[in-house]
mmCIF file of C-alpha atoms and ligand atoms in Angstrom:
data_model
loop_
_atom_site.group_PDB
_atom_site.id
_atom_site.type_symbol
_atom_site.label_atom_id
_atom_site.label_comp_id
_atom_site.label_asym_id
_atom_site.label_seq_id
_atom_site.Cartn_x
_atom_site.Cartn_y
_atom_site.Cartn_z
ATOM 1 C CA UNK H 1 104.662 76.027 108.412
ATOM 2 C CA UNK H 2 107.161 78.043 106.436
ATOM 3 C CA UNK H 3 108.490 79.896 109.443
ATOM 4 C CA UNK H 4 111.853 78.179 109.184
ATOM 5 C CA UNK H 5 112.159 78.803 105.474
ATOM 6 C CA UNK H 6 111.308 82.487 105.703
ATOM 7 C CA UNK H 7 112.691 83.335 109.115
ATOM 8 C CA UNK H 8 113.120 87.054 109.559
ATOM 9 C CA UNK H 9 116.721 88.134 109.034
ATOM 10 C CA UNK H 10 118.302 88.974 112.368
ATOM 11 C CA UNK H 11 118.398 92.580 113.454
ATOM 12 C CA UNK H 12 121.448 94.740 112.917
ATOM 13 C CA UNK H 13 124.174 95.363 115.470
ATOM 14 C CA UNK H 14 123.978 98.152 118.029
ATOM 15 C CA UNK H 15 125.640 100.637 115.669
ATOM 16 C CA UNK H 16 123.258 100.039 112.788
ATOM 17 C CA UNK H 17 119.842 101.683 112.724
ATOM 18 C CA UNK H 18 117.058 99.297 113.745
ATOM 19 C CA UNK H 19 115.562 97.388 110.850
ATOM 20 C CA UNK H 20 112.089 98.591 109.902
ATOM 21 C CA UNK H 21 109.221 96.092 109.431
ATOM 22 C CA UNK H 22 109.428 96.814 105.672
ATOM 23 C CA UNK H 23 113.178 96.075 105.581
ATOM 24 C CA UNK H 24 112.560 92.839 107.465
ATOM 25 C CA UNK H 25 109.945 91.776 104.932
ATOM 26 C CA UNK H 26 112.210 92.628 101.993
ATOM 27 C CA UNK H 27 114.938 90.456 103.557
ATOM 28 C CA UNK H 28 112.511 87.558 103.971
ATOM 29 C CA UNK H 29 111.315 87.883 100.399
ATOM 30 C CA UNK H 30 114.855 88.083 99.025
ATOM 31 C CA UNK H 31 115.963 85.032 101.018
ATOM 32 C CA UNK H 32 113.073 83.004 99.613
ATOM 33 C CA UNK H 33 113.855 83.982 96.048
ATOM 34 C CA UNK H 34 117.534 83.141 96.582
ATOM 35 C CA UNK H 35 116.357 79.752 97.762
ATOM 36 C CA UNK H 36 114.368 79.191 94.543
ATOM 37 C CA UNK H 37 111.000 79.279 96.331
ATOM 38 C CA UNK H 38 107.734 80.770 95.052
ATOM 39 C CA UNK H 39 104.967 81.593 97.517
ATOM 40 C CA UNK H 40 101.362 80.930 96.587
ATOM 41 C CA UNK H 41 98.876 83.711 97.373
ATOM 42 C CA UNK H 42 95.103 84.064 97.274
ATOM 43 C CA UNK H 43 92.968 87.203 97.446
ATOM 44 C CA UNK H 44 90.489 87.465 100.357
ATOM 45 C CA UNK H 45 91.346 83.881 101.345
ATOM 46 C CA UNK H 46 90.234 84.189 104.995
ATOM 47 C CA UNK H 47 87.223 86.445 104.376
ATOM 48 C CA UNK H 48 84.987 84.192 102.277
ATOM 49 C CA UNK H 49 85.067 81.349 99.782
ATOM 50 C CA UNK H 50 82.997 79.901 96.977
ATOM 51 C CA UNK H 51 80.146 78.930 99.302
ATOM 52 C CA UNK H 52 80.822 80.552 102.688
ATOM 53 C CA UNK H 53 81.313 83.958 104.203
ATOM 54 C CA UNK H 54 82.887 84.894 107.499
ATOM 55 C CA UNK H 55 80.254 85.774 110.108
ATOM 56 C CA UNK H 56 80.128 89.488 110.975
ATOM 57 C CA UNK H 57 80.990 88.715 114.591
ATOM 58 C CA UNK H 58 83.745 86.159 113.854
ATOM 59 C CA UNK H 59 87.058 86.687 115.634
ATOM 60 C CA UNK H 60 88.910 83.610 114.343
ATOM 61 C CA UNK H 61 90.300 83.373 110.850
ATOM 62 C CA UNK H 62 90.628 79.694 110.085
ATOM 63 C CA UNK H 63 88.262 78.975 107.214
ATOM 64 C CA UNK H 64 89.741 78.985 103.713
ATOM 65 C CA UNK H 65 88.875 77.262 100.432
ATOM 66 C CA UNK H 66 92.589 76.677 99.840
ATOM 67 C CA UNK H 67 93.024 75.084 103.276
ATOM 68 C CA UNK H 68 89.930 72.942 102.733
ATOM 69 C CA UNK H 69 91.476 71.568 99.529
ATOM 70 C CA UNK H 70 95.089 70.961 100.569
ATOM 71 C CA UNK H 71 95.368 71.332 104.356
ATOM 72 C CA UNK H 72 97.596 74.409 104.059
ATOM 73 C CA UNK H 73 96.951 78.130 103.881
ATOM 74 C CA UNK H 74 98.302 80.341 101.117
ATOM 75 C CA UNK H 75 101.620 81.917 102.161
ATOM 76 C CA UNK H 76 100.444 85.266 100.792
ATOM 77 C CA UNK H 77 97.073 86.748 101.714
ATOM 78 C CA UNK H 78 95.795 89.585 99.533
ATOM 79 C CA UNK H 79 93.081 92.113 100.420
ATOM 80 C CA UNK H 80 91.778 95.383 99.002
ATOM 81 C CA UNK H 81 91.238 98.738 100.700
ATOM 82 C CA UNK H 82 88.497 99.957 98.314
ATOM 83 C CA UNK H 83 85.950 101.826 100.436
ATOM 84 C CA UNK H 84 88.327 102.884 103.227
ATOM 85 C CA UNK H 85 88.473 106.325 101.585
ATOM 86 C CA UNK H 86 84.795 106.959 102.346
ATOM 87 C CA UNK H 87 84.905 105.555 105.898
ATOM 88 C CA UNK H 88 82.858 102.544 104.862
ATOM 89 C CA UNK H 89 82.775 99.871 107.593
ATOM 90 C CA UNK H 90 83.316 97.193 104.915
ATOM 91 C CA UNK H 91 85.224 97.238 101.636
ATOM 92 C CA UNK H 92 83.892 97.109 98.088
ATOM 93 C CA UNK H 93 83.587 93.316 98.310
ATOM 94 C CA UNK H 94 81.782 93.480 101.690
ATOM 95 C CA UNK H 95 84.739 92.553 103.897
ATOM 96 C CA UNK H 96 84.544 94.286 107.273
ATOM 97 C CA UNK H 97 87.674 96.404 107.711
ATOM 98 C CA UNK H 98 88.081 95.449 111.387
ATOM 99 C CA UNK H 99 88.079 91.788 110.361
ATOM 100 C CA UNK H 100 90.473 92.483 107.508
ATOM 101 C CA UNK H 101 92.894 94.043 109.984
ATOM 102 C CA UNK H 102 92.528 91.221 112.526
ATOM 103 C CA UNK H 103 92.887 88.522 109.863
ATOM 104 C CA UNK H 104 96.013 90.219 108.498
ATOM 105 C CA UNK H 105 97.517 90.021 111.997
ATOM 106 C CA UNK H 106 96.428 86.376 112.360
ATOM 107 C CA UNK H 107 97.989 85.515 109.008
ATOM 108 C CA UNK H 108 101.213 87.321 109.917
ATOM 109 C CA UNK H 109 101.361 85.466 113.230
ATOM 110 C CA UNK H 110 101.041 82.155 111.360
ATOM 111 C CA UNK H 111 104.150 83.152 109.418
ATOM 112 C CA UNK H 112 102.408 84.470 106.311
ATOM 113 C CA UNK H 113 102.753 87.629 104.246
ATOM 114 C CA UNK H 114 100.003 90.166 103.597
ATOM 115 C CA UNK H 115 99.446 92.365 100.547
ATOM 116 C CA UNK H 116 96.963 95.170 99.946
ATOM 117 C CA UNK H 117 95.705 96.628 96.683
ATOM 118 C CA UNK H 118 93.309 99.573 96.482
ATOM 119 C CA UNK H 119 90.317 100.173 94.224
ATOM 120 C CA UNK H 120 89.376 103.636 95.532
ATOM 121 C CA UNK H 121 86.273 105.302 94.176
ATOM 122 C CA UNK H 122 86.500 108.163 91.714
ATOM 123 C CA UNK H 123 87.222 111.312 93.752
ATOM 124 C CA UNK H 124 86.053 113.665 91.012
ATOM 125 C CA UNK H 125 82.862 112.065 89.694
ATOM 126 C CA UNK H 126 81.770 110.104 92.759
ATOM 127 C CA UNK H 127 81.690 106.912 90.676
ATOM 128 C CA UNK H 128 83.729 103.784 91.335
ATOM 129 C CA UNK H 129 87.354 102.930 90.432
ATOM 130 C CA UNK H 130 86.192 101.828 86.978
ATOM 131 C CA UNK H 131 84.519 105.176 86.211
ATOM 132 C CA UNK H 132 86.615 106.484 83.328
ATOM 133 C CA UNK H 133 84.176 109.130 82.116
ATOM 134 C CA UNK H 134 86.661 111.913 82.915
ATOM 135 C CA UNK H 135 90.354 112.159 82.082
ATOM 136 C CA UNK H 136 90.769 114.953 84.636
ATOM 137 C CA UNK H 137 90.598 112.863 87.802
ATOM 138 C CA UNK H 138 94.330 112.477 88.480
ATOM 139 C CA UNK H 139 94.874 116.147 87.540
ATOM 140 C CA UNK H 140 92.156 117.141 90.005
ATOM 141 C CA UNK H 141 93.755 115.425 93.008
ATOM 142 C CA UNK H 142 97.365 116.526 92.473
ATOM 143 C CA UNK H 143 98.606 119.611 94.373
ATOM 144 C CA UNK H 144 96.717 122.645 93.092
ATOM 145 C CA UNK H 145 93.809 120.548 91.782
ATOM 146 C CA UNK H 146 90.236 121.156 92.893
ATOM 147 C CA UNK H 147 90.021 117.793 94.691
ATOM 148 C CA UNK H 148 93.496 117.804 96.213
ATOM 149 C CA UNK H 149 92.493 118.478 99.820
ATOM 150 C CA UNK H 150 89.589 116.057 99.534
ATOM 151 C CA UNK H 151 91.825 113.296 98.180
ATOM 152 C CA UNK H 152 94.473 113.857 100.861
ATOM 153 C CA UNK H 153 91.736 112.811 103.295
ATOM 154 C CA UNK H 154 91.434 109.557 101.340
ATOM 155 C CA UNK H 155 95.167 108.942 101.638
ATOM 156 C CA UNK H 156 94.892 109.681 105.340
ATOM 157 C CA UNK H 157 92.237 106.981 105.744
ATOM 158 C CA UNK H 158 94.353 104.449 103.831
ATOM 159 C CA UNK H 159 97.456 105.356 105.865
ATOM 160 C CA UNK H 160 95.508 105.115 109.136
ATOM 161 C CA UNK H 161 94.432 101.608 108.239
ATOM 162 C CA UNK H 162 97.857 100.397 107.066
ATOM 163 C CA UNK H 163 99.451 101.826 110.216
ATOM 164 C CA UNK H 164 96.877 100.177 112.458
ATOM 165 C CA UNK H 165 97.740 96.578 111.521
ATOM 166 C CA UNK H 166 99.526 95.668 114.738
ATOM 167 C CA UNK H 167 99.968 92.548 116.852
ATOM 168 C CA UNK H 168 98.865 92.467 120.500
ATOM 169 C CA UNK H 169 102.496 93.298 121.394
ATOM 170 C CA UNK H 170 102.297 96.488 119.362
ATOM 171 C CA UNK H 171 104.473 95.202 116.498
ATOM 172 C CA UNK H 172 103.399 96.769 113.187
ATOM 173 C CA UNK H 173 102.749 94.117 110.545
ATOM 174 C CA UNK H 174 104.715 94.645 107.317
ATOM 175 C CA UNK H 175 102.625 94.566 104.150
ATOM 176 C CA UNK H 176 103.204 94.642 100.421
ATOM 177 C CA UNK H 177 101.340 97.793 99.348
ATOM 178 C CA UNK H 178 100.224 97.845 95.710
ATOM 179 C CA UNK H 179 98.218 100.942 94.812
ATOM 180 C CA UNK H 180 97.633 102.342 91.291
ATOM 181 C CA UNK H 181 97.802 98.932 89.639
ATOM 182 C CA UNK H 182 97.100 97.917 86.013
ATOM 183 C CA UNK H 183 97.748 101.490 84.934
ATOM 184 C CA UNK H 184 98.891 100.416 81.450
ATOM 185 C CA UNK H 185 95.240 99.668 80.687
ATOM 186 C CA UNK H 186 92.523 102.326 80.661
ATOM 187 C CA UNK H 187 89.813 100.789 82.865
ATOM 188 C CA UNK H 188 90.654 102.581 86.142
ATOM 189 C CA UNK H 189 90.585 106.387 86.532
ATOM 190 C CA UNK H 190 94.404 106.347 86.961
ATOM 191 C CA UNK H 191 94.894 104.361 83.723
ATOM 192 C CA UNK H 192 96.978 105.036 80.632
ATOM 193 C CA UNK H 193 94.533 107.187 78.673
ATOM 194 C CA UNK H 194 93.168 108.960 81.730
ATOM 195 C CA UNK H 195 96.316 110.810 82.769
ATOM 196 C CA UNK H 196 99.740 111.743 81.424
ATOM 197 C CA UNK H 197 102.953 109.984 82.403
ATOM 198 C CA UNK H 198 103.935 112.979 84.548
ATOM 199 C CA UNK H 199 100.568 113.006 86.312
ATOM 200 C CA UNK H 200 100.700 109.272 86.998
ATOM 201 C CA UNK H 201 104.198 109.528 88.448
ATOM 202 C CA UNK H 202 103.145 112.563 90.481
ATOM 203 C CA UNK H 203 100.284 110.519 91.921
ATOM 204 C CA UNK H 204 102.748 107.914 93.186
ATOM 205 C CA UNK H 205 105.097 110.566 94.494
ATOM 206 C CA UNK H 206 102.267 112.260 96.373
ATOM 207 C CA UNK H 207 101.120 108.932 97.818
ATOM 208 C CA UNK H 208 104.661 108.064 98.917
ATOM 209 C CA UNK H 209 105.499 111.532 100.264
ATOM 210 C CA UNK H 210 102.372 111.493 102.381
ATOM 211 C CA UNK H 211 102.594 107.916 103.681
ATOM 212 C CA UNK H 212 106.348 107.697 104.192
ATOM 213 C CA UNK H 213 107.436 111.337 104.359
ATOM 214 C CA UNK H 214 104.644 112.844 106.396
ATOM 215 C CA UNK H 215 103.207 109.834 108.211
ATOM 216 C CA UNK H 216 106.485 107.905 108.565
ATOM 217 C CA UNK H 217 104.887 104.521 107.858
ATOM 218 C CA UNK H 218 107.743 102.018 107.986
ATOM 219 C CA UNK H 219 105.815 98.818 107.287
ATOM 220 C CA UNK H 220 105.146 99.203 103.551
ATOM 221 C CA UNK H 221 106.907 97.312 100.772
ATOM 222 C CA UNK H 222 105.905 99.284 97.674
ATOM 223 C CA UNK H 223 104.833 97.293 94.610
ATOM 224 C CA UNK H 224 104.343 98.492 91.027
ATOM 225 C CA UNK H 225 102.215 96.296 88.771
ATOM 226 C CA UNK H 226 101.163 97.144 85.218
ATOM 227 C CA UNK H 227 98.675 95.014 83.317
ATOM 228 C CA UNK H 228 100.409 92.328 81.241
ATOM 229 C CA UNK H 229 98.359 92.850 78.088
ATOM 230 C CA UNK H 230 100.054 96.116 77.161
ATOM 231 C CA UNK H 231 103.627 95.074 77.950
ATOM 232 C CA UNK H 232 105.330 95.075 74.583
ATOM 233 C CA UNK H 233 108.812 95.963 75.860
ATOM 234 C CA UNK H 234 110.937 96.740 78.912
ATOM 235 C CA UNK H 235 110.589 100.424 77.937
ATOM 236 C CA UNK H 236 106.797 100.224 78.106
ATOM 237 C CA UNK H 237 107.094 98.512 81.492
ATOM 238 C CA UNK H 238 109.221 101.366 82.768
ATOM 239 C CA UNK H 239 107.471 104.270 81.081
ATOM 240 C CA UNK H 240 105.393 105.256 84.116
ATOM 241 C CA UNK H 241 107.636 103.640 86.743
ATOM 242 C CA UNK H 242 107.612 105.954 89.777
ATOM 243 C CA UNK H 243 111.324 105.480 90.528
ATOM 244 C CA UNK H 244 113.754 103.305 92.450
ATOM 245 C CA UNK H 245 113.435 105.483 95.569
ATOM 246 C CA UNK H 246 109.754 104.582 95.840
ATOM 247 C CA UNK H 247 109.411 101.040 94.489
ATOM 248 C CA UNK H 248 110.643 97.829 96.163
ATOM 249 C CA UNK H 249 108.938 95.209 94.031
ATOM 250 C CA UNK H 250 107.790 95.007 90.423
ATOM 251 C CA UNK H 251 105.197 92.667 88.974
ATOM 252 C CA UNK H 252 102.221 92.454 86.661
ATOM 253 C CA UNK H 253 98.614 91.284 86.493
ATOM 254 C CA UNK H 254 97.833 88.654 83.850
ATOM 255 C CA UNK H 255 94.645 86.606 83.517
ATOM 256 C CA UNK H 256 93.978 83.358 81.698
ATOM 257 C CA UNK H 257 91.096 82.868 79.299
ATOM 258 C CA UNK H 258 90.273 79.535 77.694
ATOM 259 C CA UNK H 259 93.174 79.812 75.236
ATOM 260 C CA UNK H 260 95.943 78.367 77.405
ATOM 261 C CA UNK H 261 98.640 78.808 74.815
ATOM 262 C CA UNK H 262 97.832 82.483 74.549
ATOM 263 C CA UNK H 263 98.009 82.815 78.347
ATOM 264 C CA UNK H 264 101.365 80.995 78.484
ATOM 265 C CA UNK H 265 102.729 83.321 75.842
ATOM 266 C CA UNK H 266 101.578 86.473 77.574
ATOM 267 C CA UNK H 267 102.861 85.218 80.933
ATOM 268 C CA UNK H 268 106.235 84.391 79.420
ATOM 269 C CA UNK H 269 106.409 87.765 77.727
ATOM 270 C CA UNK H 270 105.470 89.627 80.937
ATOM 271 C CA UNK H 271 107.843 87.498 83.037
ATOM 272 C CA UNK H 272 110.763 88.135 80.666
ATOM 273 C CA UNK H 273 110.121 91.877 80.653
ATOM 274 C CA UNK H 274 109.562 92.108 84.407
ATOM 275 C CA UNK H 275 112.662 90.032 85.125
ATOM 276 C CA UNK H 276 114.826 92.226 82.900
ATOM 277 C CA UNK H 277 113.458 95.357 84.559
ATOM 278 C CA UNK H 278 113.773 93.915 88.082
ATOM 279 C CA UNK H 279 117.386 92.902 87.487
ATOM 280 C CA UNK H 280 118.292 96.260 86.001
ATOM 281 C CA UNK H 281 116.797 98.081 88.987
ATOM 282 C CA UNK H 282 117.712 95.594 91.714
ATOM 283 C CA UNK H 283 114.083 94.950 92.713
ATOM 284 C CA UNK H 284 112.036 91.951 93.802
ATOM 285 C CA UNK H 285 109.499 90.586 91.326
ATOM 286 C CA UNK H 286 106.108 88.887 91.667
ATOM 287 C CA UNK H 287 103.072 87.749 89.703
ATOM 288 C CA UNK H 288 100.835 90.149 91.587
ATOM 289 C CA UNK H 289 97.522 88.889 90.123
ATOM 290 C CA UNK H 290 96.661 85.951 87.929
ATOM 291 C CA UNK H 291 94.152 83.162 87.600
ATOM 292 C CA UNK H 292 91.758 81.269 85.383
ATOM 293 C CA UNK H 293 88.204 82.269 86.217
ATOM 294 C CA UNK H 294 86.146 79.170 86.950
ATOM 295 C CA UNK H 295 89.200 76.847 86.680
ATOM 296 C CA UNK H 296 87.787 74.872 83.767
ATOM 297 C CA UNK H 297 91.032 73.004 83.117
ATOM 298 C CA UNK H 298 91.476 70.192 85.690
ATOM 299 C CA UNK H 299 95.262 70.391 85.269
ATOM 300 C CA UNK H 300 95.565 74.189 85.179
ATOM 301 C CA UNK H 301 97.918 74.388 88.156
ATOM 302 C CA UNK H 302 100.571 71.862 87.182
ATOM 303 C CA UNK H 303 100.269 72.006 83.408
ATOM 304 C CA UNK H 304 99.501 75.656 82.652
ATOM 305 C CA UNK H 305 100.565 77.930 85.532
ATOM 306 C CA UNK H 306 103.532 76.096 87.040
ATOM 307 C CA UNK H 307 105.508 75.333 83.851
ATOM 308 C CA UNK H 308 105.479 78.951 82.704
ATOM 309 C CA UNK H 309 106.560 80.523 85.995
ATOM 310 C CA UNK H 310 108.816 77.919 87.582
ATOM 311 C CA UNK H 311 112.113 79.144 86.180
ATOM 312 C CA UNK H 312 111.668 82.826 87.075
ATOM 313 C CA UNK H 313 112.782 84.442 90.354
ATOM 314 C CA UNK H 314 109.238 85.406 91.385
ATOM 315 C CA UNK H 315 108.635 85.825 95.063
ATOM 316 C CA UNK H 316 104.936 85.014 94.861
ATOM 317 C CA UNK H 317 102.044 84.260 92.546
ATOM 318 C CA UNK H 318 98.633 85.456 93.714
ATOM 319 C CA UNK H 319 95.359 84.183 92.293
ATOM 320 C CA UNK H 320 92.280 86.368 92.628
ATOM 321 C CA UNK H 321 89.225 85.952 94.851
ATOM 322 C CA UNK H 322 86.582 83.227 95.204
ATOM 323 C CA UNK H 323 83.405 85.310 95.200
ATOM 324 C CA UNK H 324 80.564 83.888 97.300
ATOM 325 C CA UNK H 325 77.658 86.050 96.116
ATOM 326 C CA UNK H 326 74.878 84.074 94.441
ATOM 327 C CA UNK H 327 75.243 85.987 91.188
ATOM 328 C CA UNK H 328 79.035 85.541 91.090
ATOM 329 C CA UNK H 329 79.397 81.796 91.525
ATOM 330 C CA UNK H 330 81.484 81.627 88.341
ATOM 331 C CA UNK H 331 83.978 84.174 89.747
ATOM 332 C CA UNK H 332 86.601 82.043 91.504
ATOM 333 C CA UNK H 333 90.345 81.568 91.000
ATOM 334 C CA UNK H 334 91.298 79.001 93.653
ATOM 335 C CA UNK H 335 89.691 75.578 93.969
ATOM 336 C CA UNK H 336 87.303 74.474 96.729
ATOM 337 C CA UNK H 337 86.532 70.884 97.731
ATOM 338 C CA UNK H 338 85.029 69.014 94.794
ATOM 339 C CA UNK H 339 86.068 71.649 92.240
ATOM 340 C CA UNK H 340 87.515 69.986 89.125
ATOM 341 C CA UNK H 341 91.061 71.350 89.602
ATOM 342 C CA UNK H 342 91.230 70.555 93.354
ATOM 343 C CA UNK H 343 93.405 67.423 93.060
ATOM 344 C CA UNK H 344 95.773 69.191 90.725
ATOM 345 C CA UNK H 345 95.994 72.149 93.103
ATOM 346 C CA UNK H 346 97.002 69.729 95.872
ATOM 347 C CA UNK H 347 99.817 68.464 93.675
ATOM 348 C CA UNK H 348 100.865 72.054 92.888
ATOM 349 C CA UNK H 349 100.798 73.064 96.567
ATOM 350 C CA UNK H 350 102.941 70.034 97.385
ATOM 351 C CA UNK H 351 105.736 70.895 94.943
ATOM 352 C CA UNK H 352 109.099 71.456 96.566
ATOM 353 C CA UNK H 353 109.488 75.022 95.341
ATOM 354 C CA UNK H 354 105.940 76.168 96.110
ATOM 355 C CA UNK H 355 105.569 77.735 99.550
ATOM 356 C CA UNK H 356 102.327 77.383 101.502
ATOM 357 C CA UNK H 357 101.645 77.887 105.201
HETATM 358 C C1 LIG T 401 87.660 92.528 90.409
HETATM 359 C C2 LIG T 401 86.442 91.668 90.616
HETATM 360 C C3 LIG T 401 85.410 92.529 91.299
HETATM 361 C C4 LIG T 401 85.991 93.095 92.607
HETATM 362 C C5 LIG T 401 87.316 93.800 92.354
HETATM 363 C C6 LIG T 401 87.994 94.273 93.620
HETATM 364 O O1 LIG T 401 88.646 91.861 89.679
HETATM 365 O O2 LIG T 401 86.766 90.554 91.417
HETATM 366 O O3 LIG T 401 84.264 91.750 91.583
HETATM 367 O O4 LIG T 401 85.092 93.992 93.214
HETATM 368 O O5 LIG T 401 88.180 92.932 91.663
HETATM 369 O O6 LIG T 401 88.279 93.213 94.490
#
């Protein structure tokens, strides 16, 4: 357990305002970074794995490919809200929202940290998050746009869900909330070529004003994460940054192909830029998404990933999901028993500065 290492900072004195769940999480994250620790995270870890899927009626969240390999859970558990906007019972990757909520609580109660991204569908065309056929989508949902009222209903659904993640005692679970990610690329409808800098920033402001201003959600740690491929400078990193009043954590998404040297270079570049920006703005930093699809290098964890990140003050590194669908058996980013990088992952998870649960 990491409970001792990431114990929640004690509450303020009687005169000070009570600490919000988000403040408590920021304190935990900062303490870990100060201690030189990096948490390992895995997307959808408790929902399914390479060859299993949680039963629809399951109420316990104990199965995990990562646990099966090393006997420990990831410290950070990522999930995605895609589909919540349309009242779907399950998200875009078939995870039942009620089970996502319950597993987030279970993970929190084990001492872990939860993060949510969001791949909402396209509110203008009706397509998915990757539908970039129109560059008017962000414009259409901002105040005054034809889809504004409609989209506010989507934000309401997302806020309802994030607010509803509570323990049996009624304690709201803090989460790292990471909407509008990889916006430096142009593959999502909120991407670089699909809206102007002002529109992108206005989208964040509208999201924040609604969730924090209007709904008073106090459990969100707000994360900003461009795609690493486009990060040529600290200025590019900050170009569409929504502002210090909104953002608590900065990071980036960076994937590894079969050219490991190329990956190391782009990670180093993104880490240097993110670190400089984080220090300048006094923010936490993380590797919000990474991974090597199919883990074809048996030493990927200790010889590729770890060396490049170990000397940076990153609070966590999250690898993407282990898809279980028959046609997506190649799409995995954490090992499972027997996978060729499993032994190496065990060694990685056992390193002194890597935090697991
Ligand atoms: C992508 C892929 C997709 C998935 C999406 C949202 O990177 O894994 O299969 O639907 O993330 O989780």
